Amino acid sequence: VESYIKDHPDSALKVLEEMDVSRFKSKKDRSLHALLHAMALDKNFIDVDDDSLANAALDYFEHYGPRYYKARALYYKGLAFYYAANYNLAIVEFSKAEQVSRECGDSLYLGMTYVCLADTYSGVYNDLQEIHYLLKAKKVFTNIAEEHFLSAVDKRLGDAYMNNRDYETSYDILSDLISREGVSENIQASAMVSFAYLHMTKPDIDPKVAHHYYSAVYAMGRADLIGER
């Protein structure tokens, strides 16, 4: 399951949920199943506000290796608190995940943890901390050449700077993202919506430019994204 969970999360979730966990004889196997189950739910965009799977994973990996399993279990525990809107506890667990991810060199989950910390600080309207952690995520994803994650972070940064009224920085990030090769259509269309909204928000508003980009998004068949702005 672990070998294909990233590319086929739906199949992974089905297999994991069909397993009879009561037949697992070792604590390590039960903890690994819980960790992979939490991972599969997340990758299938199922928001879980219960930390029982993360705690089951930590039952073994809190004390025994490999360390990157511990980092990921802490990440999913933080995610459960985030979805439960318990932001203070989410920050505590994400901070633990950050430390362990950094120590064991799990760069992908380190970058994902930074994004979650940014999300959490956004939830408590701390724009400066949101930008701080998005910039840390951007650095990690740049270093490991994770282009999809990098594009998603840049979109978030463009919005965060706009919300913080740093319109010039927002303009630079969003315009670069729109013209960047290899960006997924969903992120590109979402960036165009934000770019259009920027031109209706900044002091020197430009309705013509906003209309141009909104129309382009309609032409892409992504009018659903316009409701975001």
PDB file of C-alpha atoms in Angstrom:
ATOM      1  CA  VAL A   1       0.000   0.000   0.000  1.00  0.00           C
ATOM      2  CA  GLU A   2       2.765   2.416   0.903  1.00  0.00           C
ATOM      3  CA  SER A   3       4.359   1.933  -2.530  1.00  0.00           C
ATOM      4  CA  TYR A   4       1.302   3.197  -4.448  1.00  0.00           C
ATOM      5  CA  ILE A   5      -0.611   5.364  -1.969  1.00  0.00           C
ATOM      6  CA  LYS A   6       0.653   8.601  -3.530  1.00  0.00           C
ATOM      7  CA  ASP A   7      -0.431   7.772  -7.088  1.00  0.00           C
ATOM      8  CA  HIS A   8      -3.533   5.672  -6.286  1.00  0.00           C
ATOM      9  CA  PRO A   9      -4.900   6.921  -2.960  1.00  0.00           C
ATOM     10  CA  ASP A  10      -8.428   5.670  -3.685  1.00  0.00           C
ATOM     11  CA  SER A  11      -7.212   2.096  -4.164  1.00  0.00           C
ATOM     12  CA  ALA A  12      -5.008   2.390  -1.088  1.00  0.00           C
ATOM     13  CA  LEU A  13      -7.910   3.564   1.054  1.00  0.00           C
ATOM     14  CA  LYS A  14     -10.113   0.702  -0.144  1.00  0.00           C
ATOM     15  CA  VAL A  15      -7.459  -1.902   0.677  1.00  0.00           C
ATOM     16  CA  LEU A  16      -6.707  -0.394   4.095  1.00  0.00           C
ATOM     17  CA  GLU A  17     -10.368  -0.254   5.087  1.00  0.00           C
ATOM     18  CA  GLU A  18     -10.896  -3.869   4.062  1.00  0.00           C
ATOM     19  CA  MET A  19      -8.032  -5.110   6.254  1.00  0.00           C
ATOM     20  CA  ASP A  20      -8.898  -6.820   9.533  1.00  0.00           C
ATOM     21  CA  VAL A  21      -6.662  -4.882  11.926  1.00  0.00           C
ATOM     22  CA  SER A  22      -7.523  -7.235  14.796  1.00  0.00           C
ATOM     23  CA  ARG A  23      -5.449  -9.919  13.065  1.00  0.00           C
ATOM     24  CA  PHE A  24      -2.259  -7.837  13.255  1.00  0.00           C
ATOM     25  CA  LYS A  25      -0.094  -9.327  15.994  1.00  0.00           C
ATOM     26  CA  SER A  26       2.490  -6.558  16.417  1.00  0.00           C
ATOM     27  CA  LYS A  27       2.082  -2.995  17.650  1.00  0.00           C
ATOM     28  CA  LYS A  28       4.305  -1.855  14.755  1.00  0.00           C
ATOM     29  CA  ASP A  29       1.915  -3.303  12.148  1.00  0.00           C
ATOM     30  CA  ARG A  30      -1.122  -1.740  13.823  1.00  0.00           C
ATOM     31  CA  SER A  31       0.641   1.625  14.009  1.00  0.00           C
ATOM     32  CA  LEU A  32       1.738   1.492  10.375  1.00  0.00           C
ATOM     33  CA  HIS A  33      -1.797   0.623   9.280  1.00  0.00           C
ATOM     34  CA  ALA A  34      -3.135   3.616  11.257  1.00  0.00           C
ATOM     35  CA  LEU A  35      -0.546   5.929   9.709  1.00  0.00           C
ATOM     36  CA  LEU A  36      -1.268   4.778   6.161  1.00  0.00           C
ATOM     37  CA  HIS A  37      -5.012   5.025   6.833  1.00  0.00           C
ATOM     38  CA  ALA A  38      -4.618   8.657   7.955  1.00  0.00           C
ATOM     39  CA  MET A  39      -2.481   9.338   4.895  1.00  0.00           C
ATOM     40  CA  ALA A  40      -4.987   7.725   2.513  1.00  0.00           C
ATOM     41  CA  LEU A  41      -7.905   9.695   3.946  1.00  0.00           C
ATOM     42  CA  ASP A  42      -5.952  12.929   3.523  1.00  0.00           C
ATOM     43  CA  LYS A  43      -4.923  12.114  -0.043  1.00  0.00           C
ATOM     44  CA  ASN A  44      -8.564  11.377  -0.866  1.00  0.00           C
ATOM     45  CA  PHE A  45      -9.490  14.868   0.414  1.00  0.00           C
ATOM     46  CA  ILE A  46     -11.422  13.480   3.382  1.00  0.00           C
ATOM     47  CA  ASP A  47     -11.036  15.905   6.284  1.00  0.00           C
ATOM     48  CA  VAL A  48     -10.720  14.049   9.581  1.00  0.00           C
ATOM     49  CA  ASP A  49     -11.083  15.991  12.841  1.00  0.00           C
ATOM     50  CA  ASP A  50     -10.432  12.931  15.027  1.00  0.00           C
ATOM     51  CA  ASP A  51      -6.834  12.277  16.108  1.00  0.00           C
ATOM     52  CA  SER A  52      -7.367   8.574  16.950  1.00  0.00           C
ATOM     53  CA  LEU A  53      -5.512   7.299  13.847  1.00  0.00           C
ATOM     54  CA  ALA A  54      -2.569   9.615  14.502  1.00  0.00           C
ATOM     55  CA  ASN A  55      -2.440   8.523  18.131  1.00  0.00           C
ATOM     56  CA  ALA A  56      -2.531   4.862  17.087  1.00  0.00           C
ATOM     57  CA  ALA A  57       0.413   5.533  14.771  1.00  0.00           C
ATOM     58  CA  LEU A  58       2.305   7.344  17.523  1.00  0.00           C
ATOM     59  CA  ASP A  59       1.703   4.405  19.869  1.00  0.00           C
ATOM     60  CA  TYR A  60       4.736   2.733  18.283  1.00  0.00           C
ATOM     61  CA  PHE A  61       6.533   5.387  16.222  1.00  0.00           C
ATOM     62  CA  GLU A  62       6.745   7.850  19.108  1.00  0.00           C
ATOM     63  CA  HIS A  63       9.461   5.601  20.534  1.00  0.00           C
ATOM     64  CA  TYR A  64      10.726   3.446  17.665  1.00  0.00           C
ATOM     65  CA  GLY A  65      11.866   4.102  14.123  1.00  0.00           C
ATOM     66  CA  PRO A  66      11.869   5.009  11.396  1.00  0.00           C
ATOM     67  CA  ARG A  67      11.779   8.617  12.525  1.00  0.00           C
ATOM     68  CA  TYR A  68       9.998   9.904   9.449  1.00  0.00           C
ATOM     69  CA  TYR A  69       6.962   7.816  10.444  1.00  0.00           C
ATOM     70  CA  LYS A  70       6.877   9.723  13.728  1.00  0.00           C
ATOM     71  CA  ALA A  71       7.074  13.040  11.846  1.00  0.00           C
ATOM     72  CA  ARG A  72       4.169  12.038   9.616  1.00  0.00           C
ATOM     73  CA  ALA A  73       2.058  10.817  12.535  1.00  0.00           C
ATOM     74  CA  LEU A  74       2.586  14.181  14.263  1.00  0.00           C
ATOM     75  CA  TYR A  75       1.636  15.921  11.016  1.00  0.00           C
ATOM     76  CA  TYR A  76      -1.686  14.048  10.811  1.00  0.00           C
ATOM     77  CA  LYS A  77      -2.365  14.684  14.489  1.00  0.00           C
ATOM     78  CA  GLY A  78      -1.891  18.394  13.853  1.00  0.00           C
ATOM     79  CA  LEU A  79      -4.158  18.125  10.817  1.00  0.00           C
ATOM     80  CA  ALA A  80      -6.921  16.559  12.918  1.00  0.00           C
ATOM     81  CA  PHE A  81      -6.732  19.428  15.401  1.00  0.00           C
ATOM     82  CA  TYR A  82      -6.744  21.912  12.517  1.00  0.00           C
ATOM     83  CA  TYR A  83      -9.927  20.427  11.038  1.00  0.00           C
ATOM     84  CA  ALA A  84     -11.469  20.518  14.520  1.00  0.00           C
ATOM     85  CA  ALA A  85     -10.612  24.257  14.615  1.00  0.00           C
ATOM     86  CA  ASN A  86      -8.437  23.668  17.674  1.00  0.00           C
ATOM     87  CA  TYR A  87      -5.696  25.893  16.315  1.00  0.00           C
ATOM     88  CA  ASN A  88      -3.545  26.134  19.434  1.00  0.00           C
ATOM     89  CA  LEU A  89      -3.131  22.355  19.671  1.00  0.00           C
ATOM     90  CA  ALA A  90      -2.646  22.167  15.897  1.00  0.00           C
ATOM     91  CA  ILE A  91       0.294  24.568  16.134  1.00  0.00           C
ATOM     92  CA  VAL A  92       1.833  22.475  18.933  1.00  0.00           C
ATOM     93  CA  GLU A  93       1.674  19.247  16.910  1.00  0.00           C
ATOM     94  CA  PHE A  94       2.778  20.840  13.635  1.00  0.00           C
ATOM     95  CA  SER A  95       5.746  22.382  15.456  1.00  0.00           C
ATOM     96  CA  LYS A  96       6.738  18.916  16.724  1.00  0.00           C
ATOM     97  CA  ALA A  97       6.334  17.521  13.195  1.00  0.00           C
ATOM     98  CA  GLU A  98       8.503  20.329  11.828  1.00  0.00           C
ATOM     99  CA  GLN A  99      11.329  19.499  14.226  1.00  0.00           C
ATOM    100  CA  VAL A 100      11.288  15.743  13.588  1.00  0.00           C
ATOM    101  CA  SER A 101      10.919  16.186   9.798  1.00  0.00           C
ATOM    102  CA  ARG A 102      13.922  18.511   9.781  1.00  0.00           C
ATOM    103  CA  GLU A 103      15.982  16.130  11.920  1.00  0.00           C
ATOM    104  CA  CYS A 104      15.312  13.076   9.740  1.00  0.00           C
ATOM    105  CA  GLY A 105      15.514  14.910   6.406  1.00  0.00           C
ATOM    106  CA  ASP A 106      11.911  14.336   5.310  1.00  0.00           C
ATOM    107  CA  SER A 107      11.786  17.460   3.149  1.00  0.00           C
ATOM    108  CA  LEU A 108       8.415  16.750   1.536  1.00  0.00           C
ATOM    109  CA  TYR A 109       6.585  16.545   4.853  1.00  0.00           C
ATOM    110  CA  LEU A 110       8.630  19.437   6.225  1.00  0.00           C
ATOM    111  CA  GLY A 111       7.300  21.622   3.405  1.00  0.00           C
ATOM    112  CA  MET A 112       3.770  20.276   3.890  1.00  0.00           C
ATOM    113  CA  THR A 113       4.015  21.014   7.617  1.00  0.00           C
ATOM    114  CA  TYR A 114       5.034  24.608   6.882  1.00  0.00           C
ATOM    115  CA  VAL A 115       1.975  24.959   4.647  1.00  0.00           C
ATOM    116  CA  CYS A 116      -0.243  23.622   7.434  1.00  0.00           C
ATOM    117  CA  LEU A 117       1.308  26.032   9.924  1.00  0.00           C
ATOM    118  CA  ALA A 118       0.533  28.828   7.453  1.00  0.00           C
ATOM    119  CA  ASP A 119      -3.072  27.569   7.186  1.00  0.00           C
ATOM    120  CA  THR A 120      -3.390  27.471  10.967  1.00  0.00           C
ATOM    121  CA  TYR A 121      -2.068  30.982  11.474  1.00  0.00           C
ATOM    122  CA  SER A 122      -4.396  32.143   8.710  1.00  0.00           C
ATOM    123  CA  GLY A 123      -7.220  30.613  10.742  1.00  0.00           C
ATOM    124  CA  VAL A 124      -6.391  32.951  13.625  1.00  0.00           C
ATOM    125  CA  TYR A 125      -5.905  35.937  11.248  1.00  0.00           C
ATOM    126  CA  ASN A 126      -2.146  36.190  11.768  1.00  0.00           C
ATOM    127  CA  ASP A 127      -1.160  37.249   8.255  1.00  0.00           C
ATOM    128  CA  LEU A 128       2.516  37.815   9.042  1.00  0.00           C
ATOM    129  CA  GLN A 129       3.022  34.303  10.436  1.00  0.00           C
ATOM    130  CA  GLU A 130       1.070  32.881   7.509  1.00  0.00           C
ATOM    131  CA  ILE A 131       3.465  34.564   5.069  1.00  0.00           C
ATOM    132  CA  HIS A 132       6.466  33.526   7.186  1.00  0.00           C
ATOM    133  CA  TYR A 133       5.618  29.825   6.944  1.00  0.00           C
ATOM    134  CA  LEU A 134       4.611  30.000   3.285  1.00  0.00           C
ATOM    135  CA  LEU A 135       8.052  31.439   2.504  1.00  0.00           C
ATOM    136  CA  LYS A 136       9.676  28.581   4.434  1.00  0.00           C
ATOM    137  CA  ALA A 137       7.557  26.085   2.475  1.00  0.00           C
ATOM    138  CA  LYS A 138       8.516  27.777  -0.799  1.00  0.00           C
ATOM    139  CA  LYS A 139      12.212  27.398   0.045  1.00  0.00           C
ATOM    140  CA  VAL A 140      11.821  23.687   0.828  1.00  0.00           C
ATOM    141  CA  PHE A 141       9.793  22.898  -2.309  1.00  0.00           C
ATOM    142  CA  THR A 142      12.244  24.872  -4.454  1.00  0.00           C
ATOM    143  CA  ASN A 143      15.162  22.865  -3.054  1.00  0.00           C
ATOM    144  CA  ILE A 144      13.513  19.514  -3.804  1.00  0.00           C
ATOM    145  CA  ALA A 145      12.024  20.648  -7.141  1.00  0.00           C
ATOM    146  CA  GLU A 146       8.419  19.865  -6.171  1.00  0.00           C
ATOM    147  CA  GLU A 147       6.864  22.061  -8.841  1.00  0.00           C
ATOM    148  CA  HIS A 148       3.207  21.340  -8.046  1.00  0.00           C
ATOM    149  CA  PHE A 149       3.612  22.141  -4.361  1.00  0.00           C
ATOM    150  CA  LEU A 150       5.674  25.213  -5.269  1.00  0.00           C
ATOM    151  CA  SER A 151       2.958  26.542  -7.581  1.00  0.00           C
ATOM    152  CA  ALA A 152       0.298  25.972  -4.927  1.00  0.00           C
ATOM    153  CA  VAL A 153       2.399  27.834  -2.339  1.00  0.00           C
ATOM    154  CA  ASP A 154       2.990  30.737  -4.739  1.00  0.00           C
ATOM    155  CA  LYS A 155      -0.766  31.019  -5.264  1.00  0.00           C
ATOM    156  CA  ARG A 156      -1.239  31.159  -1.503  1.00  0.00           C
ATOM    157  CA  LEU A 157       1.533  33.747  -1.176  1.00  0.00           C
ATOM    158  CA  GLY A 158      -0.066  35.936  -3.822  1.00  0.00           C
ATOM    159  CA  ASP A 159      -3.331  35.885  -1.880  1.00  0.00           C
ATOM    160  CA  ALA A 160      -1.623  36.395   1.485  1.00  0.00           C
ATOM    161  CA  TYR A 161       0.302  39.458   0.311  1.00  0.00           C
ATOM    162  CA  MET A 162      -2.887  40.850  -1.234  1.00  0.00           C
ATOM    163  CA  ASN A 163      -4.747  40.363   2.044  1.00  0.00           C
ATOM    164  CA  ASN A 164      -1.864  42.128   3.789  1.00  0.00           C
ATOM    165  CA  ARG A 165      -2.204  45.004   1.283  1.00  0.00           C
ATOM    166  CA  ASP A 166       1.227  44.423  -0.222  1.00  0.00           C
ATOM    167  CA  TYR A 167      -0.254  44.736  -3.701  1.00  0.00           C
ATOM    168  CA  GLU A 168       3.046  45.084  -5.559  1.00  0.00           C
ATOM    169  CA  THR A 169       4.437  41.781  -4.236  1.00  0.00           C
ATOM    170  CA  SER A 170       1.104  40.074  -4.849  1.00  0.00           C
ATOM    171  CA  TYR A 171       1.096  41.376  -8.437  1.00  0.00           C
ATOM    172  CA  ASP A 172       4.618  40.062  -9.094  1.00  0.00           C
ATOM    173  CA  ILE A 173       3.884  36.582  -7.707  1.00  0.00           C
ATOM    174  CA  LEU A 174       0.517  36.091  -9.410  1.00  0.00           C
ATOM    175  CA  SER A 175       1.603  37.438 -12.805  1.00  0.00           C
ATOM    176  CA  ASP A 176       4.649  35.136 -12.760  1.00  0.00           C
ATOM    177  CA  LEU A 177       2.485  32.164 -11.794  1.00  0.00           C
ATOM    178  CA  ILE A 178      -0.024  32.814 -14.586  1.00  0.00           C
ATOM    179  CA  SER A 179       2.695  32.821 -17.234  1.00  0.00           C
ATOM    180  CA  ARG A 180       4.770  29.969 -15.771  1.00  0.00           C
ATOM    181  CA  GLU A 181       5.039  26.796 -17.856  1.00  0.00           C
ATOM    182  CA  GLY A 182       3.972  23.483 -16.381  1.00  0.00           C
ATOM    183  CA  VAL A 183       1.487  24.898 -13.883  1.00  0.00           C
ATOM    184  CA  SER A 184      -1.679  22.839 -13.506  1.00  0.00           C
ATOM    185  CA  GLU A 185      -4.771  24.325 -15.099  1.00  0.00           C
ATOM    186  CA  ASN A 186      -6.553  24.440 -11.743  1.00  0.00           C
ATOM    187  CA  ILE A 187      -3.803  26.480 -10.045  1.00  0.00           C
ATOM    188  CA  GLN A 188      -3.375  28.713 -13.090  1.00  0.00           C
ATOM    189  CA  ALA A 189      -7.101  29.453 -13.287  1.00  0.00           C
ATOM    190  CA  SER A 190      -7.239  30.111  -9.543  1.00  0.00           C
ATOM    191  CA  ALA A 191      -4.269  32.479  -9.858  1.00  0.00           C
ATOM    192  CA  MET A 192      -6.058  34.325 -12.681  1.00  0.00           C
ATOM    193  CA  VAL A 193      -9.117  34.796 -10.448  1.00  0.00           C
ATOM    194  CA  SER A 194      -6.897  36.230  -7.709  1.00  0.00           C
ATOM    195  CA  PHE A 195      -5.105  38.445 -10.257  1.00  0.00           C
ATOM    196  CA  ALA A 196      -8.451  39.774 -11.475  1.00  0.00           C
ATOM    197  CA  TYR A 197      -9.571  40.432  -7.908  1.00  0.00           C
ATOM    198  CA  LEU A 198      -6.259  42.199  -7.210  1.00  0.00           C
ATOM    199  CA  HIS A 199      -7.068  44.685  -9.978  1.00  0.00           C
ATOM    200  CA  MET A 200     -10.364  45.446  -8.259  1.00  0.00           C
ATOM    201  CA  THR A 201      -8.778  45.765  -4.818  1.00  0.00           C
ATOM    202  CA  LYS A 202      -5.563  47.750  -5.162  1.00  0.00           C
ATOM    203  CA  PRO A 203      -5.796  51.563  -4.975  1.00  0.00           C
ATOM    204  CA  ASP A 204      -5.413  52.072  -8.753  1.00  0.00           C
ATOM    205  CA  ILE A 205      -8.215  49.703  -9.744  1.00  0.00           C
ATOM    206  CA  ASP A 206      -8.413  48.493 -13.331  1.00  0.00           C
ATOM    207  CA  PRO A 207     -11.805  46.909 -14.158  1.00  0.00           C
ATOM    208  CA  LYS A 208     -10.759  46.182 -17.764  1.00  0.00           C
ATOM    209  CA  VAL A 209      -7.880  43.950 -16.679  1.00  0.00           C
ATOM    210  CA  ALA A 210     -10.113  42.267 -14.088  1.00  0.00           C
ATOM    211  CA  HIS A 211     -12.775  41.612 -16.745  1.00  0.00           C
ATOM    212  CA  HIS A 212     -10.140  40.175 -19.102  1.00  0.00           C
ATOM    213  CA  TYR A 213      -8.968  37.583 -16.578  1.00  0.00           C
ATOM    214  CA  TYR A 214     -12.447  36.706 -15.317  1.00  0.00           C
ATOM    215  CA  SER A 215     -13.473  36.131 -18.951  1.00  0.00           C
ATOM    216  CA  ALA A 216     -10.433  33.928 -19.509  1.00  0.00           C
ATOM    217  CA  VAL A 217     -11.384  31.803 -16.526  1.00  0.00           C
ATOM    218  CA  TYR A 218     -14.935  31.468 -17.891  1.00  0.00           C
ATOM    219  CA  ALA A 219     -13.459  30.373 -21.225  1.00  0.00           C
ATOM    220  CA  MET A 220     -11.447  27.679 -19.411  1.00  0.00           C
ATOM    221  CA  GLY A 221     -14.702  26.287 -18.017  1.00  0.00           C
ATOM    222  CA  ARG A 222     -13.719  27.167 -14.441  1.00  0.00           C
ATOM    223  CA  ALA A 223     -16.413  29.688 -13.567  1.00  0.00           C
ATOM    224  CA  ASP A 224     -16.802  27.824 -10.270  1.00  0.00           C
ATOM    225  CA  LEU A 225     -13.522  29.374  -9.092  1.00  0.00           C
ATOM    226  CA  ILE A 226     -14.816  32.911  -9.485  1.00  0.00           C
ATOM    227  CA  GLY A 227     -17.069  32.425  -6.475  1.00  0.00           C
ATOM    228  CA  GLU A 228     -13.891  32.366  -4.358  1.00  0.00           C
ATOM    229  CA  ARG A 229     -13.423  36.074  -5.110  1.00  0.00           C
TER     230      ARG A 229
END
